[in-house]
CSV table of C-alpha atoms and ligand atoms in Angstrom, one decimal:
chain,number,residue,atom,x,y,z
P,1,MET,CA,5.4,31.0,-37.0
P,2,ALA,CA,3.3,28.3,-35.3
P,3,LYS,CA,0.1,29.5,-33.7
P,4,ALA,CA,0.2,29.5,-30.0
P,5,GLN,CA,-1.6,26.5,-28.4
P,6,THR,CA,-4.2,27.5,-25.9
P,7,PHE,CA,-6.1,24.2,-25.3
P,8,THR,CA,-4.6,21.6,-23.0
P,9,CYS,CA,-5.9,18.1,-21.9
P,10,SER,CA,-6.2,18.2,-18.1
P,11,ASP,CA,-5.4,14.4,-17.9
P,12,CYS,CA,-2.4,14.2,-19.9
P,13,GLY,CA,-1.4,17.7,-20.5
P,14,ALA,CA,-1.1,17.2,-24.4
P,15,ALA,CA,-1.5,20.7,-26.1
P,16,HIS,CA,-4.1,21.1,-28.9
P,17,SER,CA,-4.5,24.1,-31.4
P,18,LYS,CA,-8.5,24.0,-31.1
P,19,TRP,CA,-11.1,22.4,-28.5
P,20,SER,CA,-12.5,19.0,-29.2
P,21,GLY,CA,-14.5,16.7,-27.2
P,22,ARG,CA,-11.8,13.9,-27.0
P,23,CYS,CA,-8.2,14.2,-26.5
P,24,ASP,CA,-6.3,12.4,-29.3
P,25,ALA,CA,-3.3,12.0,-27.2
P,26,CYS,CA,-4.9,10.1,-24.3
P,27,GLY,CA,-8.4,9.2,-25.4
P,28,ALA,CA,-10.1,10.9,-22.6
P,29,TRP,CA,-13.4,12.6,-23.2
P,30,ASN,CA,-14.3,16.1,-21.9
P,31,THR,CA,-10.9,17.1,-20.4
P,32,ILE,CA,-9.8,19.7,-23.0
P,33,ARG,CA,-9.7,23.2,-21.4
P,34,GLU,CA,-8.7,26.5,-22.9
P,35,GLU,CA,-5.7,27.9,-21.1
P,36,ALA,CA,-3.6,31.1,-21.6
P,37,PRO,CA,-0.2,30.0,-23.4
P,38,LEU,CA,2.6,29.3,-21.0
P,39,SER,CA,5.3,31.2,-22.7
P,40,GLN,CA,6.2,31.7,-26.2
P,41,GLY,CA,8.3,28.9,-27.4
P,42,PRO,CA,11.6,29.5,-29.3
P,43,SER,CA,11.0,31.6,-32.5
P,44,SER,CA,10.9,29.8,-35.9
P,45,LYS,CA,14.2,31.5,-36.5
P,46,GLY,CA,16.1,29.3,-34.2
P,47,LEU,CA,18.9,30.5,-31.9
P,48,GLY,CA,20.7,32.8,-34.4
P,49,ALA,CA,24.3,33.9,-33.8
P,50,ALA,CA,23.7,34.7,-30.1
P,51,ARG,CA,25.4,32.0,-27.9
P,52,GLY,CA,24.7,30.7,-24.5
P,53,ARG,CA,27.3,30.7,-21.7
P,54,GLY,CA,29.3,27.4,-21.7
P,55,ILE,CA,28.8,24.7,-19.2
P,56,ALA,CA,31.3,22.6,-17.5
P,57,LEU,CA,31.1,18.9,-18.3
P,58,THR,CA,32.4,16.4,-16.0
P,59,ASP,CA,33.7,12.9,-16.4
P,60,LEU,CA,31.4,9.7,-15.9
P,61,ALA,CA,34.1,8.3,-13.7
P,62,SER,CA,33.7,10.7,-10.7
P,63,ARG,CA,35.1,10.4,-7.3
P,64,GLU,CA,32.1,12.1,-5.8
P,65,THR,CA,30.3,10.0,-3.3
P,66,PRO,CA,26.4,9.9,-3.3
P,67,PRO,CA,25.0,12.1,-0.9
P,68,PRO,CA,23.8,10.2,2.3
P,69,ARG,CA,20.1,9.4,2.7
P,70,THR,CA,18.1,10.4,5.6
P,71,PRO,CA,15.7,7.6,6.7
P,72,CYS,CA,12.8,9.0,8.8
P,73,GLY,CA,12.6,5.9,11.0
P,74,LEU,CA,9.1,5.1,9.6
P,75,GLY,CA,10.5,1.9,8.0
P,76,GLU,CA,7.5,1.4,5.3
P,77,PHE,CA,8.1,4.8,4.2
P,78,ASP,CA,11.9,4.7,4.1
P,79,ARG,CA,11.7,1.4,2.1
P,80,VAL,CA,9.5,2.9,-0.6
P,81,LEU,CA,11.9,5.9,-1.1
P,82,GLY,CA,14.5,3.3,-1.5
P,83,GLY,CA,16.2,3.7,1.9
P,84,GLY,CA,15.6,7.1,3.0
P,85,LEU,CA,15.1,10.6,1.7
P,86,VAL,CA,17.7,11.9,-0.8
P,87,PRO,CA,18.8,15.5,-0.3
P,88,ALA,CA,17.5,18.0,-3.0
P,89,SER,CA,15.1,15.3,-4.2
P,90,ALA,CA,11.6,15.8,-5.5
P,91,VAL,CA,8.8,13.3,-4.5
P,92,LEU,CA,5.2,13.2,-5.6
P,93,VAL,CA,2.7,11.6,-3.6
P,94,GLY,CA,-0.6,10.9,-5.2
P,95,GLY,CA,-3.9,9.4,-3.9
P,96,ASP,CA,-7.7,9.7,-3.5
P,97,PRO,CA,-9.0,12.6,-1.4
P,98,GLY,CA,-9.4,11.1,2.2
P,99,ILE,CA,-7.0,8.2,1.7
P,100,GLY,CA,-4.6,9.7,4.4
P,101,LYS,CA,-2.1,11.6,2.6
P,102,SER,CA,-1.9,14.6,4.9
P,103,THR,CA,-1.8,12.1,7.8
P,104,LEU,CA,1.1,10.2,6.5
P,105,LEU,CA,3.1,13.2,5.5
P,106,LEU,CA,2.7,15.0,8.8
P,107,GLN,CA,3.7,11.8,10.5
P,108,ALA,CA,6.9,11.6,8.2
P,109,ALA,CA,7.6,15.3,8.6
P,110,ALA,CA,7.7,14.9,12.4
P,111,ARG,CA,10.0,11.6,12.0
P,112,PHE,CA,12.4,13.8,9.6
P,113,ALA,CA,12.5,16.6,12.2
P,114,ALA,CA,13.3,14.0,14.8
P,115,ALA,CA,16.1,12.7,12.7
P,116,GLY,CA,17.6,16.1,12.6
P,117,LEU,CA,16.4,17.6,9.4
P,118,LYS,CA,14.6,21.0,9.5
P,119,ALA,CA,11.1,20.2,8.2
P,120,ALA,CA,8.3,22.6,6.9
P,121,TYR,CA,4.7,21.6,6.2
P,122,ILE,CA,2.9,24.1,4.0
P,123,SER,CA,-0.8,23.4,3.6
P,124,GLY,CA,-3.0,25.0,1.2
P,125,GLU,CA,-6.0,23.0,2.1
P,126,GLU,CA,-6.2,23.3,6.1
P,127,ALA,CA,-5.7,26.1,8.6
P,128,THR,CA,-2.8,25.7,11.0
P,129,ALA,CA,-5.2,25.3,13.8
P,130,GLN,CA,-6.7,22.2,11.9
P,131,ILE,CA,-3.3,20.8,11.4
P,132,ARG,CA,-2.5,21.1,15.0
P,133,MET,CA,-5.6,19.3,15.8
P,134,ARG,CA,-4.3,16.5,13.7
P,135,ALA,CA,-0.9,16.6,15.1
P,136,ASN,CA,-2.5,16.4,18.6
P,137,ARG,CA,-4.4,13.3,17.5
P,138,LEU,CA,-1.3,11.8,16.1
P,139,GLY,CA,0.6,12.6,19.4
P,140,LEU,CA,3.0,14.9,17.6
P,141,THR,CA,2.2,18.0,19.4
P,142,ASP,CA,5.9,18.8,20.2
P,143,ALA,CA,7.4,17.7,17.0
P,144,PRO,CA,9.7,20.6,15.8
P,145,VAL,CA,8.0,21.0,12.4
P,146,ARG,CA,7.4,24.3,11.0
P,147,LEU,CA,3.8,24.9,9.8
P,148,GLY,CA,2.4,27.3,7.2
P,149,ALA,CA,-1.1,27.8,5.7
P,150,GLU,CA,-0.5,29.3,2.3
P,151,THR,CA,-1.2,29.0,-1.4
P,152,ASN,CA,0.9,31.8,-2.9
P,153,LEU,CA,3.9,30.1,-4.1
P,154,ARG,CA,5.9,33.3,-4.6
P,155,ASP,CA,5.3,34.0,-0.7
P,156,ILE,CA,6.2,30.4,0.2
P,157,LEU,CA,9.5,30.4,-1.7
P,158,THR,CA,10.5,33.7,0.0
P,159,THR,CA,9.7,32.2,3.3
P,160,PHE,CA,11.9,29.2,2.5
P,161,ASP,CA,14.6,31.6,1.6
P,162,LYS,CA,14.5,32.7,5.4
P,163,GLU,CA,13.7,29.5,6.9
P,164,THR,CA,16.0,27.2,4.8
P,165,PRO,CA,14.2,23.9,5.4
P,166,ASP,CA,15.9,20.8,4.7
P,167,ILE,CA,12.6,19.2,3.7
P,168,ALA,CA,9.3,20.9,2.7
P,169,ILE,CA,6.0,19.3,2.1
P,170,ILE,CA,3.5,21.0,-0.2
P,171,ASP,CA,0.0,19.9,0.6
P,172,SER,CA,-1.3,19.9,-2.1
P,173,ILE,CA,0.2,20.9,-5.6
P,174,GLN,CA,-3.3,21.4,-6.9
P,175,THR,CA,-3.9,24.5,-4.3
P,176,MET,CA,-0.7,26.4,-5.2
P,177,TRP,CA,-0.7,29.3,-7.6
P,178,LEU,CA,1.8,31.7,-9.2
P,179,ASP,CA,0.9,35.4,-10.0
P,180,THR,CA,2.7,35.1,-13.3
P,181,VAL,CA,0.3,32.4,-14.5
P,182,ASP,CA,-3.2,33.7,-15.6
P,183,SER,CA,-5.3,30.7,-14.7
P,184,ALA,CA,-6.9,29.2,-11.5
P,185,PRO,CA,-5.1,27.0,-9.0
P,186,GLY,CA,-5.5,23.4,-10.1
P,187,SER,CA,-5.5,24.2,-13.7
P,188,VAL,CA,-2.9,22.4,-15.9
P,189,ALA,CA,-1.1,25.7,-16.5
P,190,GLN,CA,-0.8,26.5,-12.7
P,191,VAL,CA,0.1,22.9,-11.6
P,192,ARG,CA,2.7,22.7,-14.3
P,193,SER,CA,4.3,26.0,-13.3
P,194,THR,CA,4.1,25.7,-9.5
P,195,ALA,CA,5.6,21.9,-9.6
P,196,HIS,CA,8.5,23.2,-11.9
P,197,GLU,CA,9.2,26.2,-9.7
P,198,LEU,CA,9.3,24.0,-6.6
P,199,THR,CA,11.4,21.3,-8.1
P,200,THR,CA,14.0,23.7,-9.6
P,201,TYR,CA,14.1,25.6,-6.3
P,202,ALA,CA,14.6,22.5,-4.4
P,203,LYS,CA,17.5,21.5,-6.6
P,204,ARG,CA,19.0,25.0,-6.4
P,205,ARG,CA,18.7,25.1,-2.6
P,206,GLY,CA,19.5,21.6,-1.8
P,207,MET,CA,16.1,21.2,-0.1
P,208,ALA,CA,14.0,18.1,-0.5
P,209,VAL,CA,10.5,18.6,-1.5
P,210,ILE,CA,7.5,16.3,-1.3
P,211,LEU,CA,4.5,17.3,-3.3
P,212,VAL,CA,1.0,16.0,-2.6
P,213,GLY,CA,-1.3,15.5,-5.5
P,214,HIS,CA,-4.9,14.2,-5.8
P,215,VAL,CA,-5.9,11.8,-8.3
P,216,THR,CA,-8.7,12.0,-10.7
P,217,LYS,CA,-11.3,9.4,-10.9
P,218,GLU,CA,-9.4,7.5,-13.5
P,219,GLY,CA,-6.6,7.1,-11.0
P,220,GLN,CA,-4.2,9.6,-12.3
P,221,ILE,CA,-2.6,12.6,-10.7
P,222,ALA,CA,-4.8,15.6,-11.6
P,223,GLY,CA,-3.1,18.0,-13.9
P,224,PRO,CA,-0.6,17.1,-16.4
P,225,ARG,CA,1.4,13.9,-16.5
P,226,VAL,CA,4.2,16.2,-17.0
P,227,VAL,CA,4.5,16.8,-13.3
P,228,GLU,CA,5.3,12.9,-13.0
P,229,HIS,CA,8.5,13.6,-15.3
P,230,MET,CA,9.6,16.6,-13.1
P,231,VAL,CA,10.1,14.7,-10.0
P,232,ASP,CA,12.4,12.0,-8.9
P,233,THR,CA,10.1,9.8,-7.3
P,234,VAL,CA,6.3,9.2,-7.7
P,235,LEU,CA,4.4,7.3,-5.1
P,236,TYR,CA,0.8,6.3,-5.0
P,237,PHE,CA,-1.1,6.0,-1.7
P,238,GLU,CA,-3.9,3.6,-2.2
P,239,GLY,CA,-6.5,1.5,-0.4
P,240,GLU,CA,-10.0,0.8,-0.1
P,241,ARG,CA,-12.2,3.2,1.8
P,242,GLY,CA,-14.0,0.5,3.9
P,243,HIS,CA,-10.6,-1.2,4.8
P,244,GLN,CA,-7.9,0.2,7.3
P,245,PHE,CA,-5.0,-1.1,5.0
P,246,ARG,CA,-3.2,1.5,3.0
P,247,ILE,CA,-0.4,0.8,0.5
P,248,LEU,CA,2.2,3.2,-0.5
P,249,ARG,CA,3.5,2.3,-3.9
P,250,ALA,CA,6.5,3.6,-5.8
P,251,VAL,CA,5.7,3.7,-9.5
P,252,LYS,CA,8.9,5.6,-10.4
P,253,ASN,CA,12.1,6.2,-8.5
P,254,ARG,CA,15.3,7.6,-9.7
P,255,PHE,CA,17.2,6.6,-6.4
P,256,GLY,CA,15.6,3.1,-5.7
P,257,PRO,CA,13.6,0.2,-7.2
P,258,ALA,CA,10.1,1.0,-8.6
P,259,ASP,CA,7.3,-1.4,-7.5
P,260,GLU,CA,8.3,-1.3,-3.9
P,261,ILE,CA,5.3,-1.1,-1.6
P,262,GLY,CA,5.0,0.0,2.0
P,263,VAL,CA,2.1,-1.2,4.0
P,264,PHE,CA,0.3,0.9,6.7
P,265,GLU,CA,-2.8,0.6,8.8
P,266,MET,CA,-5.0,3.6,9.5
P,267,THR,CA,-5.8,3.7,13.3
P,268,GLY,CA,-7.4,6.0,15.5
P,269,ALA,CA,-4.0,7.6,16.3
P,270,GLY,CA,-2.8,7.8,12.5
P,271,LEU,CA,-0.9,5.5,10.3
P,272,SER,CA,0.9,2.5,11.9
P,273,GLU,CA,3.5,0.4,10.0
P,274,VAL,CA,2.7,-3.1,9.0
P,275,THR,CA,5.9,-5.2,9.0
P,276,ASN,CA,4.3,-8.5,8.0
P,277,PRO,CA,1.8,-7.7,5.2
P,278,SER,CA,1.3,-11.4,4.4
P,279,ALA,CA,0.1,-12.1,7.9
P,280,LEU,CA,-2.3,-8.9,7.7
P,281,PHE,CA,-3.6,-10.0,4.2
P,282,LEU,CA,-4.5,-13.6,5.4
P,283,SER,CA,-5.7,-12.6,8.8
P,284,GLU,CA,-9.4,-12.5,7.8
P,285,ARG,CA,-9.2,-15.8,5.9
P,286,ASP,CA,-12.1,-18.2,7.0
P,287,ALA,CA,-12.1,-22.0,7.0
P,288,PRO,CA,-11.3,-23.7,3.7
P,289,ALA,CA,-13.9,-22.6,1.1
P,290,PRO,CA,-14.7,-23.2,-2.5
P,291,GLY,CA,-13.2,-20.1,-4.6
P,292,SER,CA,-10.5,-19.3,-2.1
P,293,VAL,CA,-6.9,-19.6,-3.1
P,294,VAL,CA,-3.8,-18.1,-1.5
P,295,PHE,CA,-1.4,-16.5,-3.9
P,296,ALA,CA,2.3,-16.1,-3.1
P,297,GLY,CA,3.3,-12.9,-4.7
P,298,MET,CA,6.3,-10.5,-4.9
P,299,GLU,CA,5.8,-6.7,-4.3
P,300,GLY,CA,9.1,-5.2,-5.1
P,301,THR,CA,11.8,-6.9,-3.5
P,302,ARG,CA,9.3,-8.5,-0.6
P,303,PRO,CA,7.1,-11.6,-0.9
P,304,VAL,CA,3.4,-11.0,-0.1
P,305,LEU,CA,1.0,-13.6,0.4
P,306,CYS,CA,-2.8,-12.8,-0.3
P,307,GLU,CA,-6.1,-14.3,-0.8
P,308,ILE,CA,-7.8,-14.5,-4.2
P,309,GLN,CA,-11.5,-15.1,-4.0
P,310,ALA,CA,-13.8,-16.2,-7.0
P,311,LEU,CA,-17.5,-16.6,-7.1
P,312,VAL,CA,-19.1,-18.2,-10.1
P,313,ALA,CA,-22.9,-18.2,-10.3
P,314,PRO,CA,-25.7,-18.7,-13.1
P,315,THR,CA,-26.6,-15.4,-14.6
P,316,PRO,CA,-30.1,-14.1,-14.7
P,317,HIS,CA,-28.9,-11.9,-17.7
P,318,SER,CA,-28.5,-12.6,-21.2
P,319,GLN,CA,-24.9,-11.1,-20.8
P,320,PRO,CA,-23.1,-12.6,-17.9
P,321,ARG,CA,-21.1,-10.4,-15.7
P,322,ARG,CA,-17.4,-10.4,-15.4
P,323,SER,CA,-15.9,-8.3,-12.6
P,324,ALA,CA,-12.5,-8.1,-11.2
P,325,VAL,CA,-11.3,-6.0,-8.0
P,326,GLY,CA,-7.7,-5.8,-7.5
P,327,TRP,CA,-6.9,-7.7,-10.8
P,328,ASP,CA,-6.9,-6.7,-14.4
P,329,GLY,CA,-10.2,-7.5,-16.0
P,330,GLY,CA,-8.6,-8.2,-19.5
P,331,ARG,CA,-6.4,-10.7,-17.9
P,332,LEU,CA,-9.4,-12.4,-16.2
P,333,SER,CA,-11.2,-12.8,-19.6
P,334,MET,CA,-7.9,-14.4,-21.0
P,335,ILE,CA,-7.8,-16.9,-18.1
P,336,LEU,CA,-11.5,-17.7,-18.7
P,337,ALA,CA,-10.8,-18.1,-22.5
P,338,VAL,CA,-7.9,-20.3,-21.8
P,339,LEU,CA,-9.9,-22.6,-19.4
P,340,GLU,CA,-12.6,-22.9,-22.0
P,341,SER,CA,-10.7,-23.6,-25.1
P,342,ARG,CA,-7.7,-25.6,-23.8
P,343,CYS,CA,-9.4,-27.5,-20.8
P,344,GLY,CA,-13.0,-27.7,-22.0
P,345,ILE,CA,-14.5,-25.8,-19.0
P,346,PRO,CA,-17.0,-23.5,-20.2
P,347,PHE,CA,-18.1,-20.2,-18.3
P,348,THR,CA,-21.0,-19.4,-20.5
P,349,GLY,CA,-24.2,-18.4,-18.7
P,350,LEU,CA,-22.2,-18.0,-15.6
P,351,ASP,CA,-21.5,-14.6,-13.7
P,352,VAL,CA,-17.9,-14.5,-12.7
P,353,TYR,CA,-16.6,-12.2,-9.7
P,354,LEU,CA,-13.0,-12.2,-8.7
P,355,ASN,CA,-11.6,-10.2,-5.8
P,356,VAL,CA,-8.1,-9.8,-4.1
P,357,ALA,CA,-8.8,-9.7,-0.5
P,358,GLY,CA,-7.6,-6.7,1.7
P,359,GLY,CA,-7.8,-4.2,-1.0
P,360,LEU,CA,-4.3,-5.1,-2.5
P,361,ARG,CA,-3.9,-4.6,-6.4
P,362,ILE,CA,-2.0,-7.4,-8.1
P,363,ALA,CA,-0.3,-6.7,-11.5
P,364,GLU,CA,1.9,-9.7,-11.6
P,365,PRO,CA,1.1,-12.5,-14.2
P,366,ALA,CA,2.4,-14.8,-11.7
P,367,ALA,CA,-1.0,-14.6,-10.1
P,368,ASP,CA,-2.6,-16.2,-13.2
P,369,LEU,CA,-2.5,-19.8,-11.8
P,370,ALA,CA,-4.0,-18.8,-8.6
P,371,VAL,CA,-6.7,-17.0,-10.3
P,372,ALA,CA,-7.5,-20.0,-12.5
P,373,ALA,CA,-7.3,-22.2,-9.5
P,374,ALA,CA,-9.7,-19.8,-7.6
P,375,LEU,CA,-12.1,-19.8,-10.6
P,376,LEU,CA,-12.1,-23.7,-11.0
P,377,SER,CA,-12.6,-24.1,-7.4
P,378,ALA,CA,-15.7,-21.8,-7.2
P,379,ARG,CA,-17.0,-23.4,-10.4
P,380,GLU,CA,-16.4,-27.0,-9.1
P,381,ASP,CA,-17.5,-26.1,-5.7
P,382,THR,CA,-14.5,-27.7,-4.3
P,383,ALA,CA,-12.1,-26.1,-1.8
P,384,LEU,CA,-8.3,-26.3,-2.4
P,385,PRO,CA,-6.3,-27.7,0.5
P,386,HIS,CA,-6.2,-24.7,3.1
P,387,ASP,CA,-2.6,-24.8,3.4
P,388,THR,CA,-1.4,-24.6,-0.1
P,389,VAL,CA,-0.2,-21.6,-1.9
P,390,VAL,CA,-0.5,-21.4,-5.8
P,391,PHE,CA,1.6,-19.2,-8.2
P,392,GLY,CA,2.6,-19.4,-12.0
P,393,GLU,CA,2.0,-17.7,-15.4
P,394,ILE,CA,-0.4,-19.0,-17.8
P,395,SER,CA,0.4,-18.9,-21.6
P,396,LEU,CA,-2.5,-18.7,-24.1
P,397,SER,CA,-1.9,-22.3,-25.0
P,398,GLY,CA,-2.6,-23.3,-21.6
P,399,ALA,CA,0.9,-24.2,-20.6
P,400,LEU,CA,2.3,-23.0,-17.2
P,401,ARG,CA,5.4,-20.7,-17.2
P,402,PRO,CA,7.8,-20.6,-14.1
P,403,VAL,CA,8.0,-17.3,-12.6
P,404,THR,CA,10.8,-15.1,-10.9
P,405,GLN,CA,11.8,-15.5,-7.1
P,406,THR,CA,10.3,-19.1,-6.7
P,407,GLU,CA,12.3,-19.7,-3.6
P,408,THR,CA,11.7,-16.4,-2.0
P,409,ARG,CA,7.9,-17.1,-2.3
P,410,LEU,CA,8.0,-20.6,-1.0
P,411,LYS,CA,10.2,-19.4,1.8
P,412,GLU,CA,7.4,-16.8,2.9
P,413,ALA,CA,4.8,-19.4,2.7
P,414,ARG,CA,6.5,-21.8,4.9
P,415,LYS,CA,7.2,-18.9,7.4
P,416,LEU,CA,3.5,-18.4,7.5
P,417,GLY,CA,2.7,-22.0,7.9
P,418,PHE,CA,1.8,-23.3,4.8
P,419,THR,CA,2.7,-26.9,3.9
P,420,GLY,CA,2.1,-27.3,0.2
P,421,ALA,CA,2.5,-25.3,-3.2
P,422,ILE,CA,1.3,-25.8,-6.5
P,423,LEU,CA,3.6,-24.3,-9.4
P,424,PRO,CA,4.7,-24.7,-12.8
P,425,GLU,CA,6.7,-27.8,-13.7
P,426,ARG,CA,10.0,-26.1,-14.9
P,427,SER,CA,10.0,-23.9,-11.6
P,428,LYS,CA,13.6,-24.2,-10.1
P,429,THR,CA,13.0,-25.1,-6.5
P,430,GLY,CA,15.8,-26.1,-4.2
P,431,PRO,CA,15.5,-29.0,-1.7
P,432,GLY,CA,15.4,-26.6,1.2
P,433,SER,CA,11.8,-25.1,0.7
P,434,GLY,CA,10.4,-27.7,3.2
P,435,LEU,CA,6.9,-27.5,1.1
P,436,THR,CA,5.2,-30.3,-0.6
P,437,VAL,CA,5.5,-29.1,-4.0
P,438,GLN,CA,3.3,-30.1,-6.8
P,439,LYS,CA,4.5,-29.2,-10.3
P,440,MET,CA,2.2,-28.9,-13.3
P,441,PRO,CA,3.1,-28.8,-17.0
P,442,ASP,CA,-0.2,-27.1,-17.9
P,443,LEU,CA,-3.7,-25.9,-16.9
P,444,ALA,CA,-5.2,-29.2,-17.9
P,445,ALA,CA,-3.1,-31.0,-15.4
P,446,LEU,CA,-4.5,-28.7,-12.4
P,447,VAL,CA,-8.1,-29.2,-13.7
P,448,GLY,CA,-7.5,-33.1,-13.9
P,449,GLY,CA,-5.2,-33.5,-10.8
P,450,ILE,CA,-6.7,-31.3,-8.4
P,451,PHE,CA,-10.3,-31.0,-9.2
P,452,GLY,CA,-11.1,-34.1,-11.3
P,453,ALA,CA,-13.0,-32.1,-13.7
P,454,GLY,CA,-12.6,-31.5,-17.4
O,1,TYD,P1,-6.1,12.6,5.5
O,1,TYD,O1,-4.7,12.4,5.6
O,1,TYD,O2,-6.8,14.1,5.7
O,1,TYD,O3,-6.4,12.4,3.9
O,1,TYD,P2,-5.9,13.1,2.7
O,1,TYD,O4,-4.9,14.1,2.8
O,1,TYD,O5,-5.5,12.1,1.6
O,1,TYD,O6,-7.1,13.8,2.0
O,1,TYD,O7,-7.0,11.4,6.2
O,1,TYD,C1,-8.3,11.6,6.4
O,1,TYD,C2,-8.9,10.4,6.7
O,1,TYD,O8,-8.3,9.7,7.8
O,1,TYD,C3,-10.2,10.8,7.6
O,1,TYD,O9,-11.3,10.2,6.9
O,1,TYD,C4,-10.0,10.3,9.0
O,1,TYD,C5,-8.8,9.4,8.7
O,1,TYD,N1,-8.0,9.5,10.1
O,1,TYD,C6,-7.9,8.4,10.9
O,1,TYD,O10,-8.7,7.4,10.8
O,1,TYD,N2,-7.0,8.4,12.1
O,1,TYD,C7,-6.2,9.4,12.2
O,1,TYD,O11,-5.5,9.6,13.3
O,1,TYD,C8,-6.1,10.6,11.3
O,1,TYD,C9,-5.4,11.9,11.5
O,1,TYD,C10,-7.1,10.5,10.2
O,2,MG,MG1,-5.0,16.1,2.9
């Protein structure tokens, strides 16, 4: 019989039979902890002759209509959920401590209560008096939300049996514990068991549950990744500490599109919705400056314009610095390599800094061309026309590839007062965009045509 595994990686949840400094499953260092085994797995003898009870299978072509969603009225939150909260669904909201998770969910709870759902907010981190103080600040003193300050999950579920909420918020999953699990709250075993109990309870009772999860410094939800698999929807609440913008991003959604974002602004009276994120991300743009380029991106189904800033300066070090905020460092190196080997623009001996303004994080390869234009603009000390947007993917050969949703991006740019666009040659543009479009076959054309360098 296999020996019980008692060592678990606190980052990815992989089980190991012995301790080691590095987890071979995810590569993290110093994350393996000893834990009591969860339960004995099935015995090596298999199921034997004993049979389970039969389950009723149904046809794929069922006449059941999907349950109605409940929008809370906080439009940016509803959008990320895929149009509202699905009954009996489980949602995980992850984010750094202090980013505003409790604030967001208290506001959402009040909205759901106003929309006619019975809402319960259970905090394992704050006393009810503290939550009331926050509600006061948010102007929600009279919202019919039921509050509880408790960490014992057995007691919480018994309370839910009595109160029968339609939606329960558990803030946070790392503070919850079950007396059947012999380890501390926040440990992999506790997080896994409490999340499992809560999600199965939610499905059984038709109650929606929103779990709050803290993230580790590597940006993953603390505790096992397996919690992400247990829930229907995983949302990340992100933002820079110094900025007031907050972005709620769907990274997984069984009931709607992933990659959708909701944009909020943290104010003195809680989070307020930002319905036009492009205007917000461009609001701090100064006069035309070398190194600044506006990228017309897509976040989920919505176009979002943002400013990409680059700084290129001679390095005092033997090894020049490459730093990217809001954009993948590997992708930055690739673009620098393409500029160097395909266009003859070297960056040796130069420090390169790249920054996406406003704390937005871009993952789209469509931003390649805007990044390249910002780098060139900074290196050549030449500003691009102020009213021009840029987008397109760069291949290793230096050729430009068209990207999806060209028309949507152009329309958004026009709406915000831009008059020109630089994009890949084969992009499909209709006659109606109203922008002066410059189409480029490759990166060398951008270098020669716009900057006269190379
Ligand atoms: P909080 O929701 O407690 O964060 P989390 O639950 O993710 O740890 O948010 C805490 C921060 O938000 C804190 O620094 C204060 C700030 N804040 C505001 O700026 N305005 C507000 O109205 C509220 C309630 C909080
Ligand atoms: Mg909190």
